[in-house]
Coordinates of C-alpha atoms and ligand atoms in Angstrom, one line a residue:
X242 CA -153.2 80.3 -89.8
X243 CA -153.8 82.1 -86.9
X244 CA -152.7 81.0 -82.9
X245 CA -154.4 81.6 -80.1
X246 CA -152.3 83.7 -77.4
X247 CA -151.3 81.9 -75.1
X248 CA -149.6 79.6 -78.2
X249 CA -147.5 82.4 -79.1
X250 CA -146.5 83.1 -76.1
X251 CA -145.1 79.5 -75.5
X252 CA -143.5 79.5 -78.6
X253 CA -141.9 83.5 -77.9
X254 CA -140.9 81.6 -74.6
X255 CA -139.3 79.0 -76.2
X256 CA -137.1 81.8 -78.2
X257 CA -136.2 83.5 -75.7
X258 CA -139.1 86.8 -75.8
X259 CA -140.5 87.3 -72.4
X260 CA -143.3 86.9 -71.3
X261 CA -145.7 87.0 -68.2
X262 CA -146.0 83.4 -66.0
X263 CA -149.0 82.1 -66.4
X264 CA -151.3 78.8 -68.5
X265 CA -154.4 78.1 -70.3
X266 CA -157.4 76.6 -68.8
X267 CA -160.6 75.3 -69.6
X268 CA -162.4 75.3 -66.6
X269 CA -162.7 77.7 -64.0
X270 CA -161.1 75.6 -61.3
X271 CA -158.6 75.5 -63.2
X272 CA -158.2 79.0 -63.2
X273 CA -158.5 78.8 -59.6
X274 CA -155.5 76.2 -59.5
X275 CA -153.1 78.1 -61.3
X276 CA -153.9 81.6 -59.8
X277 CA -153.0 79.4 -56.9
X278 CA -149.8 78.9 -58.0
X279 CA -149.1 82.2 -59.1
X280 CA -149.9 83.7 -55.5
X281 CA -153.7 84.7 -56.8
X282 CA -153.2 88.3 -58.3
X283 CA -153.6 87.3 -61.8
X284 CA -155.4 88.4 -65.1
X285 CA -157.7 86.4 -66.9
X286 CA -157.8 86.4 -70.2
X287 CA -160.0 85.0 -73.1
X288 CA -158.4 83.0 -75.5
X289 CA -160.3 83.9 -78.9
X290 CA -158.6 84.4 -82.5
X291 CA -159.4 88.0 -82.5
X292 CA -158.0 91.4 -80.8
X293 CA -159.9 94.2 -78.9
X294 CA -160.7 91.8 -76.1
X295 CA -159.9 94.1 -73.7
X296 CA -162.4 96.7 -74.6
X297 CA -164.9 93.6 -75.7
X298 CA -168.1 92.4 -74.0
X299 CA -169.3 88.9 -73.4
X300 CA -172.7 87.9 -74.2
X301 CA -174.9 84.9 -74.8
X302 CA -175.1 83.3 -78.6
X303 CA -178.3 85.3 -79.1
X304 CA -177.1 88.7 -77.8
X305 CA -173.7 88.7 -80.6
X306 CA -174.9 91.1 -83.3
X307 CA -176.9 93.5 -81.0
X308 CA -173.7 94.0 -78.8
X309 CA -171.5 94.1 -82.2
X310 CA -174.2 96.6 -83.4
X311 CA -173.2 99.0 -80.0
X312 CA -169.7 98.7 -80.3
X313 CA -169.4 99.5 -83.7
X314 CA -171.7 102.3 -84.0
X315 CA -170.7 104.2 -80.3
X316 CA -166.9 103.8 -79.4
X317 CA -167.8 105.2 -76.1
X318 CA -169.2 101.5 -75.7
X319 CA -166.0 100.1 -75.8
X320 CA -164.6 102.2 -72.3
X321 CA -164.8 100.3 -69.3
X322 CA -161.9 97.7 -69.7
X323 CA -159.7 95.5 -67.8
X324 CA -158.6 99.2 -65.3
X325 CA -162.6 99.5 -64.8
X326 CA -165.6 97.3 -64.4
X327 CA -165.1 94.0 -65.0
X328 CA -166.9 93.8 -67.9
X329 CA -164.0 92.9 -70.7
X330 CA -162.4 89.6 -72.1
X331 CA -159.5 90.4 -70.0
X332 CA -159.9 90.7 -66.4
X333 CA -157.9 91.5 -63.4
X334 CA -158.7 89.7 -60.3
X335 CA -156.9 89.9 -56.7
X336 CA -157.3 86.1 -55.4
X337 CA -157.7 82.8 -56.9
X338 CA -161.3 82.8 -55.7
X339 CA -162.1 85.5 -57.7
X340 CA -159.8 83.9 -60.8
X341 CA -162.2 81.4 -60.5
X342 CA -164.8 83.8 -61.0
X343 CA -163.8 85.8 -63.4
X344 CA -163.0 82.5 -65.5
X345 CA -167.2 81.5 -64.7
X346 CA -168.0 84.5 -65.9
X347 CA -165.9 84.5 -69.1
X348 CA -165.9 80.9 -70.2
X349 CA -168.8 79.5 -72.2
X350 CA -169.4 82.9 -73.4
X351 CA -169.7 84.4 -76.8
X352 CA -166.7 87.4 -76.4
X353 CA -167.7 90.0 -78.9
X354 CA -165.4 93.0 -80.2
X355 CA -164.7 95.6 -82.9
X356 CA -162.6 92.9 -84.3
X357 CA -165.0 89.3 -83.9
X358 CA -167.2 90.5 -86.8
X359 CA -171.3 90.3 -85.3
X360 CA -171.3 86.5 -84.6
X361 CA -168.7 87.0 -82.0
X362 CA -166.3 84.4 -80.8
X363 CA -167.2 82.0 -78.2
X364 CA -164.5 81.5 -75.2
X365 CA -163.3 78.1 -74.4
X366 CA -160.2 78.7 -72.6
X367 CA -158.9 81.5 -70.5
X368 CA -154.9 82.3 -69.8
X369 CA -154.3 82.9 -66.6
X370 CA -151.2 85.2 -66.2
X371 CA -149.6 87.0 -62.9
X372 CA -150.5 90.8 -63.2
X373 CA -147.7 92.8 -64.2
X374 CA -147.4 96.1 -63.1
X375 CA -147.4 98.4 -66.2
X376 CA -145.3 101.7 -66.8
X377 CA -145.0 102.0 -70.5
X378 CA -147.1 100.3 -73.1
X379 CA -145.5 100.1 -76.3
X380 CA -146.2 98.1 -79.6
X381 CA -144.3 95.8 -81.3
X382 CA -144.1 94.2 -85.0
X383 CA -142.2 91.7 -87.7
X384 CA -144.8 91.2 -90.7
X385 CA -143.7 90.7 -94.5
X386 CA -143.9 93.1 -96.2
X387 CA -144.6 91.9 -100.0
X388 CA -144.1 95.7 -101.7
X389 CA -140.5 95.2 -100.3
X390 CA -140.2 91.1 -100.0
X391 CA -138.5 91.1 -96.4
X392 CA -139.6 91.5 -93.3
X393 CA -140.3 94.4 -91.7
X394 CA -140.1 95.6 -88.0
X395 CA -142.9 97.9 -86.9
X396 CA -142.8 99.7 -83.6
X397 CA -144.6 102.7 -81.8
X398 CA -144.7 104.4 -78.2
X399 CA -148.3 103.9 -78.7
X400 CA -148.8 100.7 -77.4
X401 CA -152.2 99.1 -76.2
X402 CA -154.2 100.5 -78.8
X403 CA -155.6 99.3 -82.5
X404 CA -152.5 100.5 -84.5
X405 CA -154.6 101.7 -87.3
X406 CA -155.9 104.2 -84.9
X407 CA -152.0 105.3 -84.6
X408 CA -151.5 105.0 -87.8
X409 CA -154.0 107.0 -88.8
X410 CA -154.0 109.9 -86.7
X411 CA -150.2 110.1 -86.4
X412 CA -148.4 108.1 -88.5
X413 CA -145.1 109.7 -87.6
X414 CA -145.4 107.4 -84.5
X415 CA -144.5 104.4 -86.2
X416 CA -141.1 103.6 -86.8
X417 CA -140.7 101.0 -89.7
X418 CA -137.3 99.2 -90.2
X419 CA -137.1 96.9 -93.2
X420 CA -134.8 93.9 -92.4
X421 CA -132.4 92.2 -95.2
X422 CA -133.9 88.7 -95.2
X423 CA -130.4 87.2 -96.5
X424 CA -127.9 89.2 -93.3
X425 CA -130.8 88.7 -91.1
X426 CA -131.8 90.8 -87.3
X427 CA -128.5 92.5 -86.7
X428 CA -128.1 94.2 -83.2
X429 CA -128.2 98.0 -84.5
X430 CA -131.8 97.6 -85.4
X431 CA -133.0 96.3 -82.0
X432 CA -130.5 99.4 -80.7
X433 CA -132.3 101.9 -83.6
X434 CA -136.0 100.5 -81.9
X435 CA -134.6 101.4 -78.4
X436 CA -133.4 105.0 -79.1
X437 CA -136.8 105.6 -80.5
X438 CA -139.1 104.1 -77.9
X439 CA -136.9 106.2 -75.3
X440 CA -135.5 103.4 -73.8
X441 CA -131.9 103.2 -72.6
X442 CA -129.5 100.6 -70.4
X443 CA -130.9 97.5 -69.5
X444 CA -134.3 98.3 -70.9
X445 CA -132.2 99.0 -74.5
X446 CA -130.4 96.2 -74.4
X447 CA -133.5 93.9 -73.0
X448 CA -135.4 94.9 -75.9
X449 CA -132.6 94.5 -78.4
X450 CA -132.9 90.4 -76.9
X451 CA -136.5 90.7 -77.1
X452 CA -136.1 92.1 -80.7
X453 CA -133.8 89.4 -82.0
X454 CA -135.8 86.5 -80.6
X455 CA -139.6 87.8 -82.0
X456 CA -137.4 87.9 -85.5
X457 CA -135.7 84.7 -85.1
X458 CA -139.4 82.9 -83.8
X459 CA -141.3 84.5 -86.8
X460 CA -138.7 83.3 -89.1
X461 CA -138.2 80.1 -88.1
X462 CA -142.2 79.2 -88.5
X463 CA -143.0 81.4 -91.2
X464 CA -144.8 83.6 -89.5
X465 CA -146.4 86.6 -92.0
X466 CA -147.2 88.5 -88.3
X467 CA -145.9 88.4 -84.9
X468 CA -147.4 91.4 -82.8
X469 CA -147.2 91.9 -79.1
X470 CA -149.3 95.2 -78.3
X471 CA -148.5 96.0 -76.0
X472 CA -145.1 95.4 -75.3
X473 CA -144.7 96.6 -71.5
X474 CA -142.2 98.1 -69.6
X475 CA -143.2 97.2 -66.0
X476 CA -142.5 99.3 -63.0
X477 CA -139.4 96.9 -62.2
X478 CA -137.9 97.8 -65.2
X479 CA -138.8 94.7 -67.2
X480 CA -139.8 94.2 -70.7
X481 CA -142.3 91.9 -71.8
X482 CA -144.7 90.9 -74.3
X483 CA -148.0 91.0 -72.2
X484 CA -150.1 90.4 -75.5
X485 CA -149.4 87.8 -78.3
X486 CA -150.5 87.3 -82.0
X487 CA -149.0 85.2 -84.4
X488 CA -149.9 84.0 -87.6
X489 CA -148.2 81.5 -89.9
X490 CA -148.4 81.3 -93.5
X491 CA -150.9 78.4 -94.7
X492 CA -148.7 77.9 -97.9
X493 CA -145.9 77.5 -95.3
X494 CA -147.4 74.9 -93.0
X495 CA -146.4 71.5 -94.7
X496 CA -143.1 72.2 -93.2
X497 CA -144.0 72.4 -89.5
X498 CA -145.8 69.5 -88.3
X499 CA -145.9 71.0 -84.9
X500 CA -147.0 74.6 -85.2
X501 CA -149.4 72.8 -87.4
X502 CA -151.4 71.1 -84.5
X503 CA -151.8 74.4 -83.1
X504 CA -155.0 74.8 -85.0
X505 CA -158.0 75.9 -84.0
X506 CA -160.6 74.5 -86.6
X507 CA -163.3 76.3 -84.3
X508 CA -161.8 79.8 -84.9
X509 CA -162.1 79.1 -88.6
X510 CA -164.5 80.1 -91.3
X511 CA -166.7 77.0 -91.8
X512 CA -166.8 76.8 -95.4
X513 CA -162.9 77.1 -95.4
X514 CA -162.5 74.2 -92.6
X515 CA -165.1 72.1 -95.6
X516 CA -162.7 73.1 -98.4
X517 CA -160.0 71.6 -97.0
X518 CA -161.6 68.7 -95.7
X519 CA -163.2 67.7 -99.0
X520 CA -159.6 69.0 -100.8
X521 CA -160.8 71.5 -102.3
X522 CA -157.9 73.7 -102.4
X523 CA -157.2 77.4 -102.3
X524 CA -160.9 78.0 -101.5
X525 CA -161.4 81.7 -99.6
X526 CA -164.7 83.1 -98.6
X527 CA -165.7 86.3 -99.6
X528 CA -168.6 88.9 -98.3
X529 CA -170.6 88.4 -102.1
X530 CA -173.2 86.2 -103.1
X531 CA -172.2 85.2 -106.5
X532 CA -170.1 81.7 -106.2
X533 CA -167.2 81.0 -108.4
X534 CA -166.0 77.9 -109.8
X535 CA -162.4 78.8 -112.3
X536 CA -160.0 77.0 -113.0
X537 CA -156.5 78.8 -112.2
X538 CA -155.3 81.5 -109.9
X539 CA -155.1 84.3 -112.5
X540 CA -158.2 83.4 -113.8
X541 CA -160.1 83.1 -110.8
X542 CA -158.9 86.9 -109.8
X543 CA -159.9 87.8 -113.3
X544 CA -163.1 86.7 -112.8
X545 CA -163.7 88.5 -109.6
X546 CA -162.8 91.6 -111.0
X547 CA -165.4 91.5 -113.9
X548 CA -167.6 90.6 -111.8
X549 CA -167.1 93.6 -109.5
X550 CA -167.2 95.8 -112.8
X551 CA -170.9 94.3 -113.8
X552 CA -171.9 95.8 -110.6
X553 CA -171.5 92.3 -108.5
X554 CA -169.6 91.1 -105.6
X555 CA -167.5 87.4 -105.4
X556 CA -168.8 85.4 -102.5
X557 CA -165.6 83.5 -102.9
X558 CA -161.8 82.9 -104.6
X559 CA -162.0 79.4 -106.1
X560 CA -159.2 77.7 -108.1
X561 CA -160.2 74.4 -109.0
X562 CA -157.2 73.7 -110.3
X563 CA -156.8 71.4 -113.4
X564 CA -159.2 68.7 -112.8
X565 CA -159.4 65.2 -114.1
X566 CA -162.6 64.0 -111.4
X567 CA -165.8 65.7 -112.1
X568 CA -166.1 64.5 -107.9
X569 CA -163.8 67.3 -107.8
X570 CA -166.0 69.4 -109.6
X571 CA -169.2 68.3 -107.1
X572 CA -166.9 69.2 -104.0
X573 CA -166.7 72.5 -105.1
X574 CA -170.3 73.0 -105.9
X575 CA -170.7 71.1 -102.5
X576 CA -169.0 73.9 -100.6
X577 CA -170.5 76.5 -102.1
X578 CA -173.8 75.2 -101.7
X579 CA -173.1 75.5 -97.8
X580 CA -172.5 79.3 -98.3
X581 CA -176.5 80.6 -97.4
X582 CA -175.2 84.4 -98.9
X583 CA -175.0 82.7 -102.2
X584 CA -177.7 83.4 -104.9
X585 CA -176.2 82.2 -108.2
X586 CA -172.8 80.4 -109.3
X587 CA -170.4 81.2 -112.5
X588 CA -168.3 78.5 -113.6
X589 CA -165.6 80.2 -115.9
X590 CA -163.1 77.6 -117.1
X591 CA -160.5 78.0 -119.8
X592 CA -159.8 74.6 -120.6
X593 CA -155.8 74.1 -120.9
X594 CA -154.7 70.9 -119.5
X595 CA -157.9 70.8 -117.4
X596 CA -161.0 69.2 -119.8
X597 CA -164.3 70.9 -120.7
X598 CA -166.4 67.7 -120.7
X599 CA -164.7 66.6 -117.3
X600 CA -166.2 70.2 -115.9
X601 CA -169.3 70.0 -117.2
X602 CA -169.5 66.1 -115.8
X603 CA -169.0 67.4 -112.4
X604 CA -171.9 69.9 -113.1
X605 CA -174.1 67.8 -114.4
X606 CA -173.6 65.3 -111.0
X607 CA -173.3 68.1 -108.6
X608 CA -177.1 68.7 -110.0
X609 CA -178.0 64.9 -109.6
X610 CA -176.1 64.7 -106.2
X611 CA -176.8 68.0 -104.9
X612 CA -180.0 69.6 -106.4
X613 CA -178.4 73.2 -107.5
X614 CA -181.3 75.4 -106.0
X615 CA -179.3 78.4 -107.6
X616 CA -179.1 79.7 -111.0
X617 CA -175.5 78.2 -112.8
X618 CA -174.0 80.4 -115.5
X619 CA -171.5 78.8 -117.3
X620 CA -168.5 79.9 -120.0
X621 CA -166.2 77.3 -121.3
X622 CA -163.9 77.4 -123.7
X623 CA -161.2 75.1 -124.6
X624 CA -160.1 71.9 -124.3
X625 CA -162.6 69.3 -125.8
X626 CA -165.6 71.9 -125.2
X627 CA -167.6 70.1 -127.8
X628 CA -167.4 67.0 -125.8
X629 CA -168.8 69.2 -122.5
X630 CA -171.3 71.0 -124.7
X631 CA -172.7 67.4 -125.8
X632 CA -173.1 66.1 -122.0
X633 CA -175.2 69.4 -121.1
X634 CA -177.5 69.2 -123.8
X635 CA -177.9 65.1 -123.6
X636 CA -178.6 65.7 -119.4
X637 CA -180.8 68.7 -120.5
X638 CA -179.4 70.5 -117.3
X639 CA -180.8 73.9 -117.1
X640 CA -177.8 76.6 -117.1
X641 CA -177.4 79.7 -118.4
X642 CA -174.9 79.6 -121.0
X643 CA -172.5 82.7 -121.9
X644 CA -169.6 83.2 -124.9
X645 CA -167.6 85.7 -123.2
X646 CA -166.3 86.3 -119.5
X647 CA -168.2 90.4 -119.6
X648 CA -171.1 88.3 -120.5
X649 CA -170.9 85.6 -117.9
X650 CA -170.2 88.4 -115.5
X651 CA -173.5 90.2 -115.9
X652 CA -176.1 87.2 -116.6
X653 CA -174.0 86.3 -112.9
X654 CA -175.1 89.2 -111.7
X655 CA -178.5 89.4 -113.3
X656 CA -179.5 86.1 -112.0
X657 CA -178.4 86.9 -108.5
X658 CA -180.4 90.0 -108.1
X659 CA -183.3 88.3 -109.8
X660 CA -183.0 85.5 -106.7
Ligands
GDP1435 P1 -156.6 92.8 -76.4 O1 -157.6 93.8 -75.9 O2 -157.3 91.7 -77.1 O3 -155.6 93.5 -77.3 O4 -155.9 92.2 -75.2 P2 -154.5 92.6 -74.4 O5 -153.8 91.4 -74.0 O6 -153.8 93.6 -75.2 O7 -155.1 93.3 -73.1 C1 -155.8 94.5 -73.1 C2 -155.3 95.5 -72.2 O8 -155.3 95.0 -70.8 C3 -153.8 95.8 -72.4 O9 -153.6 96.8 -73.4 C4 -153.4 96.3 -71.0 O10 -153.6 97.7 -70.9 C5 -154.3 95.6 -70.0 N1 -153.6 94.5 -69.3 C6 -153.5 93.2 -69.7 N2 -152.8 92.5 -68.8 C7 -152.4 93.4 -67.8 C8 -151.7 93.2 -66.6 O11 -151.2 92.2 -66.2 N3 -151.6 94.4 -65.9 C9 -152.2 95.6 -66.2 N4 -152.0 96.6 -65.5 N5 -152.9 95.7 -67.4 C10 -153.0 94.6 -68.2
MN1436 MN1 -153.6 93.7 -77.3

């Protein structure tokens, strides 16, 4: 789960990581109140759950995937951000009349970047943050890092930009420093991070605080990333996280009621928000348009990979799970009935503990309930198949049967193309 930024930066406050004044609004009076406060020069800043804001533009609904179009195919497009024309997600502005302007002009938008994907990302709150006067822009990172299982602390003099861009074109510019997840942050690493940003006295040891409390925050709530690009020294000597994103792991979340409420349904994939509504678990969209209904984790990633070798793509991970509802079975189908890129469904269950004729149950009501408008290949083995086998042929339901997964795979595929 994803926050917005001005979230993690509340919760990096509340550890102790530094970070501009400033608060969210939702209107741009608002943003004329709290500019206010701060003594009016301020930046104004879209609140979406997706980077490249900056160098972003803000159009209406209808004008997302022309603008995506530009800013993908030209990357001179992207120029012109917050130093320039005021044309970006994040915006300076010099008195809380223009705050209030800048907010009118960002809010109620559609903010599209490199990273929003075409349909862009529409704004409905802006941070509003005093300016800080910036001398160095670094970049900061704790993510987990599964090849190793710890965490691991990422950090670059190449702030301010996409990081795969520095990673790419000079990877030396990275330093990576795993931490032992059972001894924890210990001070040499934060003092390791200094010596190689070029920082020294108070800026060392400021960012060997800063350092410790981004660890202990992403810890503490599970994070799987904590970023702050950049991380700024200002002119005054300060260090502070002028950017913010944080993201906690969903398997995680049962544990923190609170960061839980941070959610932002809206900044969700639909069909993922439906999943979990209807309890359909461990649901994940993919780019395909063949739907998959399996039963088990290792199964389900079998599945997509044959798939992908008969020359089709997944339009989404699905483990059912063991089921004993064929309802179960219909919310499934429901959900990825909703998914328009989807032009044929494979249900490939192995029937353990989970029950052929309970599968084929919720097929057959899914059709009743639903009206499956796609082509259903089914491949069941196990678990009182004959049972299942008897309800599809007494409901005379019209699938597409196949004996082994290669086979299901391509008549999948076949059917999808024929669509
Ligand atoms: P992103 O584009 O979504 O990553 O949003 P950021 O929060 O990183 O802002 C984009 C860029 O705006 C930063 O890399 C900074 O260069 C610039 N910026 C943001 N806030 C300030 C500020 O207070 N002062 C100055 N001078 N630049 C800022
Ligand atoms: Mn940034």
């Amino acid at each position: 789960m994803k926050v917005h930024e001005y979230q993690a930066k509340a919760l990096f406050a509340k550890y102790g990581v530094e970070v501009p004044g400033g608060r969210v609004a939702g209107t741009p009076a608002e943003a004329r109140a709290i500019a206010e406060e701060l003594g009016g020069k301020v930046v104004v800043k879209a609140q979406i759950h997706a980077g490249g804001r900056g160098k972003g533009r803000l159009v209406s609904e209808s004008e997302t995937a022309a603008m995506y179009e530009r800013l993908t195919t030209d990357p001179a497009n992207n120029e012109g951000q917050v130093r320039g024309d005021r044309v970006g997600g994040v915006r300076l502005a010099s008195t809380a009349e223009e705050a209030e302007q800048e907010a009118a002009n960002i809010l109620g938008k559609h903010l599209v970047s490199i990273q929003t994907g075409p349909e862009g990302k529409l704004v409905k709150n802006v941070l509003v943050e005093e300016q800080s006067a910036v001398a160095r822009e670094l970049y900061l990172a704790i993510i987990i890092d599964g090849a190793q299982a710890a965490p691991l602390i990422m950090a670059s003099t190449e702030g301010g930009q996409e990081i795969e861009v520095v990673a790419a074109n000079d990877p030396d510019a990275i330093v990576r420093i795993p931490v032992n997840a059972a001894s924890g942050y210990e001070p040499y690493v934060g003092r390791t991070l200094a010596a190689r940003l070029g920082l020294v006295g108070d800026q060392a040891a400021a960012l060997n605080k800063l350092v410790g409390s981004l660890y202990q925050a992403a810890v503490e709530s599970d994070a799987s990333l904590a970023e702050i690009n950049p991380l700024v020294v200002t002119e005054e000597g300060r260090v502070l996280a002028l950017d913010a994103k944080f993201t906690i792991d969903d398997n995680a979340l049962y544990r923190h009621q609170d960061l839980s409420e941070l959610r932002d349904k809206d900044e969700e994939d639909r069909l993922e928000v439906l999943a979990d509504e209807l309890g359909v678990a461990n649901f994940i969209k993919l780019e395909g348009n063949i739907g998959c209904i399996v039963n088990g984790a290792g199964l389900a990633m079998a599945t997509m990979d044959t798939i992908k070798f008969a020359g089709g793509e997944p339009a989404n991970f699905l483990d059912i799970g063991t089921v004993n509802d064929p309802a179960r079975v219909v919310n499934a189908i429901r959900v990825i009935s909703e998914d328009p890129s989807v032009k044929a469904i494979l249900v490939n269950i192995f029937g353990g503990m989970a029950r052929v004729d309970i599968i084929a149950q919720g097929v057959i009501d899914a059709e009743k309930e639903l009206g499956l408008d796609v082509p259903v290949v089914m491949r069941l083995v196990g678990t009182n198949l004959a049972e299942g086998e008897a309800l599809l042929a007494e409901a005379g339901l019209d699938v597409i049967r196949a004996e082994s997964l290669g086979e299901a795979a391509e008549k999948a595929v076949a059917a999808a193309g024929a669509a």
